[in-house]
Amino acid sequence: MKRLVRTTLALGAALVLSQSLAVERGGTLVYGRYADSLFLDPVLNDANLDIWILTNLYDTLLQPSANGKGVQPGLASSYTVSSDNKSMKLTLRSGIKFADGSPITAADVKWSLDRARKPDNGDWSGSLASIDNITTSGNTVTLNLKRPDPTLAAALATFNSAIMSQKLFNAAAGKNDAEKAKAFAEKPIGSGPFVLSEWKKGSYMVIKRNPYYWKKGEDGKALPYLDAVRFEIIPDDNTRILKLQAGEIQGAEFIPLARVNELKANPKINMALFPSTQVNFITMNNRPKLKDGSTNPLSDVRVRQALNYATNKDALIQIVTYGVGKPMNSFMSSTTPLFDTSQKGFPYNLDKAKALMAAAGYKNGFEVTSMATSGSANDLAQLTALQQMWAQIGVKLKIEQLDAATKTARYRANDFQMRTGGWTNDINDPSQITTYFAIYATVESLHTGFKSAEIEKLFEQSQSETSRVKRASIYRRIQTLYHEAAPIVYLYETPYPVALAKNVKGFVQIPLGNNIFAATYLDK
Amino acid sequence: MRASYVLKRLLQIIPTFIAVLILVFLLVRLLPGDPASAILGDRATPEIVARKKRELGLDQPLVVQFWIFVQHLVRGDLGESTSLKVPVLRLVGERLPVTLFLSVYASILGVVMAVPLAILAAVRRNTWVDGVIRGLFQIGLSLPVFYVALQLLTLLGAKLQWFPIGGYGDSFGDRLYHLFLPALTLGFNLAAILVRTLRNSILEVLTAEYVEFARSKGLRTRVVLSRHVLRNALISTITLLGLNIGALIGGAVITESVFAIPGVGRLMIDAIFGRDYPVIQGLTLVFAVLVSLVFLMTDLVHARLDPRVEHA
């Protein structure tokens, strides 16, 4: 018996090994995107459309790990934090080059990070705010800090900390930095696995293999395996799927969840569901009075809890996500670092919901309005299901459909009662989502108006607490406090649905959303 | 045709442009939501939004914004897209040819489908042939463009694989091949509009006195049709086509999304959702110029075919 096990194991290992050695080099992967990138500058961009592609073109000192929970070495082969936690020393790999063949120097690193942390430069400069100054010596870069910063490693692994060539940037056309950035972003040269070769805005983008990329593949030669990736812009969901089925493209992103099961059954297609940091929820206006001066029942914590208990998440997951989601138990996704696995969320409990409503003085319920994005099938399915669920406790839900820009404008003005919402992290650390969800000063806690002195104090502690264990306990408490106050309706987590041709191997979309083509290859 | 007539019609276009300009400038600003918020999404802090607004010049009073817009316009500069950060003129230059190609292609297919069938329906009026033709296009008229597009894609693209799904080709021939399905979609929609009106006007001509006269002279039906009826049918077709240029552009918006064609229709949709003011303004202006030119051309052709028009 033992022998059988051993033989099986050996055979299995041999199989894995032979498979891993069988990576194929060359070829072009055609990938269907729902919309084109807008502006390919790592510092001055604003949209996921750019962020999720940037890491293919630009490399960072550290990189997010594929499971989304930590960081791994990038352009820097190692880093050490001083014993007082007031500085970080990074060692650059030797012989690293930009995609034009020019060397990456410590001076380029300093210049790039200085540009990225300049408060006037972009919306992400805050992630490097703890840096006081940067010094270089040979191939080491030292970041001297104003305060200990446990989020710094994650921040250095985020797109805005990408390393650019100072010389190439300055050589770009334009009178000032803003103009140079625009010119450079049209044809950027970074040090990521690929380099932009052709871009017809709104139509297609071709990125080709960077011959100077440092990372090695399984065959011992430099990555990437592919010669090129061609992104075709196909806004219509059905057309993207049809093109994939016809073999005209080999990958299609943002597959509607309603089509996932159908594509899973297709033998020619690998319907991948990549774990994501996406949480889907309803934000509630927690303020005692609404913008029009009327009283707001949602200001009562018992009402907010009641709505949470009256929400049947499993049913929603079946109806809206066709079974591919999972219940949301914390305001942060289960893929977020320091997510507390002991969080229980709000299990469906109608009796508890009714009791809470009665205790709050709303035995007969009330009427409430939620904003939805017009044209979003998900929003509509979600809210009509909630309409029926909440009717059980007397709450009459009205749906107001608005286009995204109008919805955002109303939300920003705090002129709403409820709205559908979704979130994905951009950085491998729980601080970003916490700032937005629970800290009033940022965006009034997602415009809910929720404020907790205890959470704010704990969060401040967490921002300079470098012990991972202590930080985890702080975040456990924050998640519990947030849950008790229930400023939002917890719904579900969803993965990234990407449909690939069967011969596409090694493609990953990490939980932060970045599309990683570095180790992707086409099996012949 | 007198030159003064052409000149008069050209001059009439100018006030239209000015009106369009002011209207669009004000209308986009009346929409809830501004470019800064649309670009940054609902996460951005008030400071970041304020900084973006400043960067885009949206913190200036409306009058100042309009004055800057007009100044740029005079220099032939339509401004810069707030989301793509490239000049609007360049975007239009890249994308307008695609939409124009598609529209002309669709018009030709539409006319090729509509004219013979309309004549056939008129000649065989109230027979089953007439019924089938009218019924077919009645269905075409009531089907949404996106539905027809998807059905054609599924059948002729994915199932039979006769045509590519999406894309628009590089060379002229390649373009004809790639854009066949979208042009057919739009052309079918156009033909549906044309057939009904054309059939009726042909019927009118067929019963007109001069046709009766021509027939009584002993001319054969085919000769009557080609010499008298077709010429008149052509006049109404061109007028109808001209009047439907708006519908064609509207249809192109949806068709371009379904078939993944990077034309101005899709650009407009993206711009509206992204509250990209310069692109919306610039494109509307370009559309206004185009529609006016098409109307002008329609009038001129009409005048040429029917000299009575010029004096009216």
Coordinates of N, CA and C in Angstrom, one line a residue, chain B residues 80-261:
Chain B
E80 N -9.5 69.4 -25.5 CA -8.9 68.1 -25.3 C -9.8 67.2 -24.4
S81 N -9.9 66.0 -24.8 CA -10.8 65.0 -24.1 C -10.3 65.0 -22.6
T82 N -11.3 65.1 -21.7 CA -10.9 65.1 -20.3 C -10.5 63.7 -19.8
S83 N -11.0 62.6 -20.4 CA -10.7 61.3 -20.0 C -9.5 60.7 -20.7
L84 N -9.5 60.9 -22.0 CA -8.4 60.3 -22.8 C -7.2 61.2 -23.0
K85 N -7.3 62.5 -22.6 CA -6.2 63.5 -22.6 C -5.6 63.6 -24.0
V86 N -6.4 63.5 -25.0 CA -5.9 63.8 -26.4 C -6.8 64.8 -27.0
P87 N -6.3 65.5 -28.0 CA -7.2 66.5 -28.7 C -8.4 65.9 -29.3
V88 N -9.6 66.6 -29.1 CA -10.8 66.1 -29.7 C -10.8 65.9 -31.2
L89 N -10.1 66.9 -31.8 CA -10.0 66.9 -33.3 C -9.4 65.6 -33.8
R90 N -8.3 65.2 -33.0 CA -7.6 64.0 -33.4 C -8.6 62.8 -33.3
L91 N -9.3 62.7 -32.2 CA -10.3 61.6 -32.0 C -11.3 61.6 -33.1
V92 N -11.8 62.8 -33.4 CA -12.8 62.8 -34.5 C -12.2 62.4 -35.8
G93 N -11.0 62.9 -36.1 CA -10.3 62.6 -37.3 C -10.1 61.1 -37.5
E94 N -9.8 60.4 -36.4 CA -9.5 59.0 -36.4 C -10.8 58.2 -36.6
R95 N -11.9 58.7 -36.0 CA -13.1 57.9 -35.9 C -14.2 58.2 -36.9
L96 N -14.2 59.5 -37.3 CA -15.3 59.9 -38.2 C -15.3 59.1 -39.5
P97 N -14.1 58.9 -40.2 CA -14.1 58.1 -41.4 C -14.7 56.7 -41.3
V98 N -14.5 56.1 -40.1 CA -15.1 54.8 -39.9 C -16.7 54.8 -39.9
T99 N -17.2 55.8 -39.2 CA -18.7 56.0 -39.2 C -19.2 56.4 -40.5
L100 N -18.5 57.3 -41.2 CA -18.9 57.7 -42.5 C -19.0 56.5 -43.5
F101 N -17.9 55.7 -43.5 CA -17.8 54.5 -44.3 C -19.0 53.6 -44.0
L102 N -19.3 53.4 -42.8 CA -20.4 52.5 -42.4 C -21.7 53.1 -42.8
S103 N -21.9 54.4 -42.7 CA -23.2 55.1 -43.0 C -23.4 55.0 -44.5
V104 N -22.4 55.3 -45.3 CA -22.6 55.3 -46.8 C -22.8 53.8 -47.2
Y105 N -22.1 52.9 -46.7 CA -22.3 51.5 -47.0 C -23.7 51.1 -46.6
A106 N -24.2 51.4 -45.4 CA -25.5 51.1 -45.0 C -26.5 51.7 -45.9
S107 N -26.3 53.0 -46.3 CA -27.3 53.7 -47.2 C -27.4 52.9 -48.5
I108 N -26.2 52.6 -49.1 CA -26.2 51.9 -50.4 C -27.0 50.5 -50.2
L109 N -26.6 49.8 -49.2 CA -27.3 48.5 -49.0 C -28.8 48.7 -48.8
G110 N -29.2 49.8 -48.1 CA -30.6 50.1 -47.8 C -31.3 50.4 -49.1
V111 N -30.7 51.2 -49.9 CA -31.4 51.6 -51.2 C -31.5 50.4 -52.1
V112 N -30.4 49.6 -52.2 CA -30.4 48.5 -53.0 C -31.5 47.5 -52.6
M113 N -31.7 47.4 -51.3 CA -32.8 46.5 -50.9 C -34.2 47.1 -51.1
A114 N -34.2 48.4 -50.8 CA -35.6 49.1 -50.8 C -36.2 49.4 -52.2
V115 N -35.4 49.9 -53.1 CA -36.0 50.4 -54.3 C -36.6 49.3 -55.2
P116 N -35.9 48.2 -55.5 CA -36.6 47.2 -56.3 C -37.8 46.6 -55.6
L117 N -37.6 46.4 -54.3 CA -38.8 45.8 -53.6 C -39.9 46.7 -53.5
A118 N -39.7 48.0 -53.4 CA -40.8 49.0 -53.3 C -41.5 49.0 -54.6
I119 N -40.7 49.0 -55.7 CA -41.3 49.0 -57.1 C -42.2 47.7 -57.2
L120 N -41.6 46.6 -56.8 CA -42.3 45.3 -57.0 C -43.6 45.3 -56.2
A121 N -43.5 45.8 -55.0 CA -44.7 45.9 -54.1 C -45.7 46.8 -54.7
A122 N -45.3 47.9 -55.3 CA -46.2 48.8 -55.9 C -46.9 48.2 -57.1
V123 N -46.1 47.6 -58.0 CA -46.6 47.1 -59.2 C -47.6 45.9 -58.9
R124 N -47.2 45.1 -57.9 CA -48.0 44.0 -57.5 C -48.9 44.3 -56.3
R125 N -49.4 45.5 -56.3 CA -50.1 46.0 -55.1 C -51.3 45.1 -54.7
N126 N -51.4 44.9 -53.4 CA -52.5 44.1 -52.8 C -52.5 42.6 -53.2
T127 N -51.3 42.2 -53.7 CA -51.2 40.7 -53.9 C -50.4 40.2 -52.8
W128 N -50.1 38.9 -52.8 CA -49.3 38.3 -51.7 C -47.9 38.8 -51.7
V129 N -47.4 39.1 -52.9 CA -46.0 39.7 -53.0 C -45.9 40.9 -52.2
D130 N -46.8 41.8 -52.5 CA -46.9 43.1 -51.7 C -47.0 42.9 -50.2
G131 N -47.8 41.9 -49.9 CA -48.0 41.6 -48.4 C -46.7 41.1 -47.8
V132 N -46.0 40.2 -48.5 CA -44.8 39.7 -47.9 C -43.8 40.8 -47.7
I133 N -43.6 41.6 -48.8 CA -42.6 42.7 -48.7 C -42.9 43.6 -47.6
R134 N -44.1 44.1 -47.5 CA -44.5 45.0 -46.5 C -44.4 44.4 -45.1
G135 N -44.8 43.2 -45.0 CA -44.8 42.5 -43.7 C -43.3 42.4 -43.2
L136 N -42.5 42.0 -44.1 CA -41.1 41.8 -43.8 C -40.5 43.1 -43.2
F137 N -40.7 44.2 -43.9 CA -40.1 45.4 -43.4 C -40.8 46.0 -42.2
Q138 N -42.1 45.7 -42.1 CA -42.9 46.1 -40.9 C -42.2 45.5 -39.7
I139 N -41.8 44.2 -39.8 CA -41.1 43.5 -38.7 C -39.8 44.2 -38.5
G140 N -39.1 44.5 -39.6 CA -37.8 45.1 -39.5 C -37.9 46.5 -38.8
L141 N -39.0 47.2 -39.0 CA -39.1 48.5 -38.4 C -39.4 48.3 -36.9
S142 N -40.0 47.2 -36.5 CA -40.4 47.1 -35.0 C -39.3 46.4 -34.2
L143 N -38.3 45.8 -34.9 CA -37.2 45.1 -34.2 C -36.1 46.1 -33.8
P144 N -35.7 46.1 -32.6 CA -34.6 47.0 -32.2 C -33.3 46.7 -33.0
V145 N -32.5 47.7 -33.3 CA -31.3 47.5 -34.0 C -30.4 46.5 -33.4
F146 N -30.2 46.6 -32.0 CA -29.3 45.8 -31.4 C -29.7 44.3 -31.5
Y147 N -31.0 44.0 -31.5 CA -31.5 42.7 -31.7 C -31.1 42.1 -33.0
V148 N -31.4 42.9 -34.1 CA -31.1 42.4 -35.4 C -29.6 42.2 -35.5
A149 N -28.8 43.1 -34.9 CA -27.3 43.0 -35.0 C -26.9 41.7 -34.4
L150 N -27.4 41.4 -33.2 CA -27.0 40.2 -32.5 C -27.4 38.9 -33.2
Q151 N -28.6 38.9 -33.8 CA -29.1 37.8 -34.5 C -28.2 37.5 -35.7
L152 N -27.9 38.6 -36.5 CA -27.0 38.5 -37.6 C -25.6 37.9 -37.2
L153 N -25.1 38.5 -36.1 CA -23.8 38.1 -35.6 C -23.8 36.6 -35.3
T154 N -24.9 36.2 -34.6 CA -24.9 34.8 -34.1 C -25.0 33.8 -35.3
L155 N -25.9 34.2 -36.2 CA -26.1 33.3 -37.4 C -25.0 33.3 -38.4
L156 N -24.8 34.5 -39.0 CA -23.8 34.6 -40.1 C -22.3 34.7 -39.6
G157 N -22.2 35.2 -38.3 CA -20.8 35.3 -37.8 C -20.4 34.0 -37.1
A158 N -21.1 33.7 -36.0 CA -20.6 32.6 -35.1 C -21.0 31.2 -35.7
K159 N -22.2 31.1 -36.1 CA -22.7 29.7 -36.6 C -22.1 29.4 -37.9
L160 N -22.4 30.2 -38.9 CA -21.9 29.8 -40.3 C -20.5 30.3 -40.6
Q161 N -20.0 31.3 -39.8 CA -18.7 31.8 -39.9 C -18.4 32.4 -41.3
W162 N -19.4 33.0 -41.9 CA -19.2 33.7 -43.2 C -18.6 35.0 -43.0
F163 N -18.8 35.7 -41.9 CA -18.3 37.0 -41.7 C -17.6 37.1 -40.3
P164 N -16.6 38.0 -40.2 CA -16.0 38.2 -38.9 C -16.9 38.8 -37.9
I165 N -16.7 38.5 -36.6 CA -17.5 39.1 -35.6 C -16.8 40.3 -35.1
G166 N -17.2 41.5 -35.5 CA -16.6 42.7 -35.0 C -15.3 43.1 -35.7
G167 N -14.8 44.2 -35.4 CA -13.6 44.7 -36.1 C -14.0 45.4 -37.3
Y168 N -13.0 46.1 -38.0 CA -13.4 46.9 -39.2 C -12.4 46.9 -40.3
G169 N -11.4 46.0 -40.2 CA -10.5 45.8 -41.3 C -9.5 46.9 -41.7
D170 N -8.6 46.6 -42.5 CA -7.5 47.6 -42.8 C -7.7 48.2 -44.3
S171 N -7.7 47.3 -45.3 CA -7.8 47.8 -46.6 C -9.2 48.0 -47.0
F172 N -9.5 48.6 -48.2 CA -10.8 48.9 -48.6 C -11.7 47.6 -48.7
G173 N -11.1 46.6 -49.3 CA -11.9 45.3 -49.5 C -12.1 44.7 -48.2
D174 N -11.1 44.7 -47.3 CA -11.2 44.1 -46.0 C -12.3 44.8 -45.2
R175 N -12.4 46.1 -45.4 CA -13.3 46.9 -44.7 C -14.8 46.6 -45.2
L176 N -14.9 46.4 -46.5 CA -16.2 46.0 -47.0 C -16.7 44.7 -46.4
Y177 N -15.7 43.8 -46.3 CA -16.0 42.5 -45.7 C -16.3 42.5 -44.2
H178 N -15.5 43.2 -43.5 CA -15.7 43.4 -42.0 C -17.0 44.1 -41.7
L179 N -17.3 45.1 -42.5 CA -18.4 46.0 -42.1 C -19.7 45.5 -42.7
F180 N -19.7 44.4 -43.4 CA -20.9 44.0 -44.1 C -22.1 43.7 -43.1
L181 N -21.8 43.0 -42.1 CA -23.0 42.7 -41.1 C -23.5 44.0 -40.5
P182 N -22.6 44.9 -39.9 CA -23.2 46.1 -39.4 C -23.9 46.9 -40.4
A183 N -23.3 47.0 -41.6 CA -24.0 47.8 -42.7 C -25.3 47.2 -43.0
L184 N -25.4 45.9 -43.0 CA -26.6 45.2 -43.4 C -27.7 45.5 -42.3
T185 N -27.2 45.5 -41.0 CA -28.1 45.8 -39.9 C -28.8 47.1 -40.1
L186 N -27.9 48.1 -40.3 CA -28.4 49.5 -40.5 C -29.1 49.7 -41.8
G187 N -28.7 49.0 -42.8 CA -29.3 49.1 -44.1 C -30.7 48.5 -44.1
F188 N -30.9 47.4 -43.4 CA -32.2 46.8 -43.2 C -33.2 47.8 -42.5
N189 N -32.7 48.4 -41.5 CA -33.5 49.3 -40.7 C -33.9 50.5 -41.6
L190 N -32.9 51.0 -42.4 CA -33.2 52.1 -43.3 C -34.2 51.6 -44.4
A191 N -34.0 50.5 -45.0 CA -34.8 49.9 -46.0 C -36.3 49.8 -45.5
A192 N -36.4 49.5 -44.3 CA -37.7 49.3 -43.7 C -38.5 50.7 -43.7
I193 N -37.7 51.7 -43.5 CA -38.3 53.1 -43.5 C -38.6 53.4 -44.9
L194 N -37.7 53.2 -45.8 CA -37.8 53.6 -47.2 C -38.9 52.9 -48.0
V195 N -39.0 51.6 -47.8 CA -40.0 50.8 -48.6 C -41.4 51.3 -48.5
R196 N -41.8 51.6 -47.3 CA -43.2 51.9 -47.1 C -43.5 53.2 -47.8
T197 N -42.6 54.2 -47.6 CA -42.9 55.5 -48.2 C -42.7 55.5 -49.7
L198 N -41.7 54.7 -50.1 CA -41.4 54.6 -51.6 C -42.6 54.0 -52.3
R199 N -43.1 52.9 -51.7 CA -44.2 52.1 -52.4 C -45.3 53.1 -52.6
N200 N -45.6 53.9 -51.6 CA -46.8 54.8 -51.7 C -46.6 55.8 -52.8
S201 N -45.3 56.4 -52.8 CA -45.1 57.4 -53.8 C -45.0 56.8 -55.2
I202 N -44.6 55.6 -55.3 CA -44.6 55.0 -56.7 C -46.0 54.7 -57.1
L203 N -46.8 54.3 -56.2 CA -48.3 54.1 -56.5 C -48.9 55.4 -57.0
E204 N -48.5 56.5 -56.3 CA -49.0 57.8 -56.7 C -48.6 58.1 -58.2
V205 N -47.3 57.9 -58.4 CA -46.8 58.2 -59.8 C -47.5 57.3 -60.8
L206 N -47.6 56.0 -60.4 CA -48.2 55.1 -61.4 C -49.6 55.4 -61.8
T207 N -50.3 56.1 -60.9 CA -51.7 56.5 -61.2 C -51.8 57.9 -61.7
A208 N -50.6 58.6 -61.8 CA -50.6 60.0 -62.3 C -51.0 60.0 -63.7
E209 N -51.5 61.2 -64.1 CA -52.0 61.4 -65.5 C -50.9 61.1 -66.5
Y210 N -49.7 61.7 -66.3 CA -48.7 61.6 -67.3 C -48.3 60.1 -67.5
V211 N -48.4 59.3 -66.5 CA -48.0 57.9 -66.7 C -49.2 57.2 -67.5
E212 N -50.4 57.6 -67.1 CA -51.5 57.0 -67.9 C -51.4 57.4 -69.3
F213 N -50.9 58.7 -69.5 CA -50.7 59.1 -70.9 C -49.6 58.3 -71.6
A214 N -48.5 58.2 -70.9 CA -47.4 57.4 -71.5 C -47.8 56.0 -71.8
R215 N -48.6 55.4 -70.9 CA -49.1 54.1 -71.2 C -50.0 54.0 -72.4
S216 N -50.9 55.1 -72.5 CA -51.8 55.1 -73.5 C -51.1 55.2 -74.9
K217 N -49.9 55.8 -74.8 CA -49.1 55.9 -76.1 C -48.6 54.6 -76.5
G218 N -48.8 53.6 -75.6 CA -48.4 52.2 -76.0 C -47.0 51.8 -75.5
L219 N -46.4 52.7 -74.6 CA -45.1 52.3 -74.0 C -45.3 51.1 -73.1
R220 N -44.2 50.3 -73.1 CA -44.3 49.1 -72.2 C -44.1 49.5 -70.7
T221 N -44.6 48.7 -69.9 CA -44.5 49.0 -68.4 C -43.1 49.2 -68.0
R222 N -42.1 48.4 -68.5 CA -40.8 48.5 -68.1 C -40.2 49.9 -68.4
V223 N -40.6 50.4 -69.6 CA -40.1 51.7 -70.1 C -40.7 52.8 -69.2
V224 N -42.0 52.6 -69.0 CA -42.7 53.6 -68.1 C -42.0 53.7 -66.8
L225 N -41.7 52.5 -66.2 CA -41.1 52.4 -64.9 C -39.8 53.1 -64.9
S226 N -38.9 52.7 -65.8 CA -37.5 53.2 -65.8 C -37.5 54.7 -66.1
R227 N -38.3 55.1 -67.1 CA -38.2 56.5 -67.5 C -38.9 57.5 -66.6
H228 N -40.1 57.1 -66.1 CA -40.9 58.1 -65.4 C -40.9 57.8 -63.9
V229 N -41.3 56.5 -63.6 CA -41.5 56.2 -62.2 C -40.2 56.3 -61.4
L230 N -39.1 55.6 -61.9 CA -37.9 55.5 -61.2 C -37.3 56.9 -60.9
R231 N -37.3 57.8 -61.8 CA -36.8 59.1 -61.6 C -37.5 59.8 -60.5
N232 N -38.8 59.7 -60.4 CA -39.5 60.3 -59.3 C -39.3 59.6 -58.0
A233 N -39.2 58.3 -58.1 CA -38.9 57.5 -56.9 C -37.6 57.9 -56.3
L234 N -36.6 58.2 -57.2 CA -35.3 58.5 -56.8 C -35.3 59.8 -56.0
I235 N -36.1 60.8 -56.5 CA -36.2 62.0 -55.7 C -36.6 61.8 -54.3
S236 N -37.7 61.1 -54.2 CA -38.2 60.9 -52.8 C -37.2 60.0 -52.0
T237 N -36.5 59.1 -52.6 CA -35.6 58.3 -51.9 C -34.5 59.2 -51.3
I238 N -33.9 60.0 -52.1 CA -32.8 60.9 -51.7 C -33.3 61.8 -50.6
T239 N -34.5 62.4 -50.7 CA -35.0 63.2 -49.7 C -35.2 62.4 -48.4
L240 N -35.7 61.3 -48.5 CA -35.9 60.4 -47.3 C -34.6 60.1 -46.7
L241 N -33.7 59.7 -47.5 CA -32.3 59.3 -47.0 C -31.8 60.5 -46.2
G242 N -31.8 61.7 -46.8 CA -31.3 62.9 -46.1 C -32.0 63.1 -44.8
L243 N -33.3 63.0 -44.8 CA -34.0 63.2 -43.6 C -33.7 62.1 -42.5
N244 N -33.3 61.0 -43.0 CA -33.0 59.9 -42.0 C -31.5 59.8 -41.6
I245 N -30.7 60.8 -42.0 CA -29.3 60.7 -41.6 C -29.2 60.7 -40.1
G246 N -30.1 61.4 -39.4 CA -30.0 61.4 -38.0 C -30.3 60.0 -37.4
A247 N -31.3 59.4 -38.0 CA -31.6 58.0 -37.6 C -30.4 57.1 -37.8
L248 N -29.8 57.3 -38.9 CA -28.6 56.5 -39.3 C -27.5 56.6 -38.3
I249 N -27.3 57.9 -37.9 CA -26.2 58.1 -36.9 C -26.6 57.5 -35.5
G250 N -27.9 57.7 -35.2 CA -28.4 57.1 -34.0 C -28.3 55.5 -34.0
G251 N -28.6 54.9 -35.1 CA -28.4 53.5 -35.3 C -27.0 53.1 -35.2
A252 N -26.1 54.0 -35.7 CA -24.7 53.7 -35.7 C -24.1 53.6 -34.3
V253 N -24.7 54.4 -33.4 CA -24.2 54.4 -32.0 C -24.3 53.0 -31.4
I254 N -25.5 52.4 -31.6 CA -25.7 51.0 -31.1 C -24.9 50.0 -31.9
T255 N -25.0 50.1 -33.2 CA -24.3 49.1 -34.0 C -22.8 49.1 -33.8
E256 N -22.3 50.3 -33.6 CA -20.8 50.3 -33.3 C -20.4 49.6 -32.0
S257 N -21.3 49.7 -31.0 CA -21.0 49.0 -29.8 C -21.1 47.5 -30.0
V258 N -22.2 47.0 -30.6 CA -22.3 45.6 -30.8 C -21.2 45.0 -31.6
F259 N -20.9 45.7 -32.7 CA -19.9 45.1 -33.6 C -18.4 45.6 -33.3
A260 N -18.2 46.2 -32.2 CA -16.9 46.7 -31.8 C -16.2 47.5 -32.8
I261 N -16.9 48.5 -33.4 CA -16.3 49.4 -34.4 C -16.0 50.7 -33.7

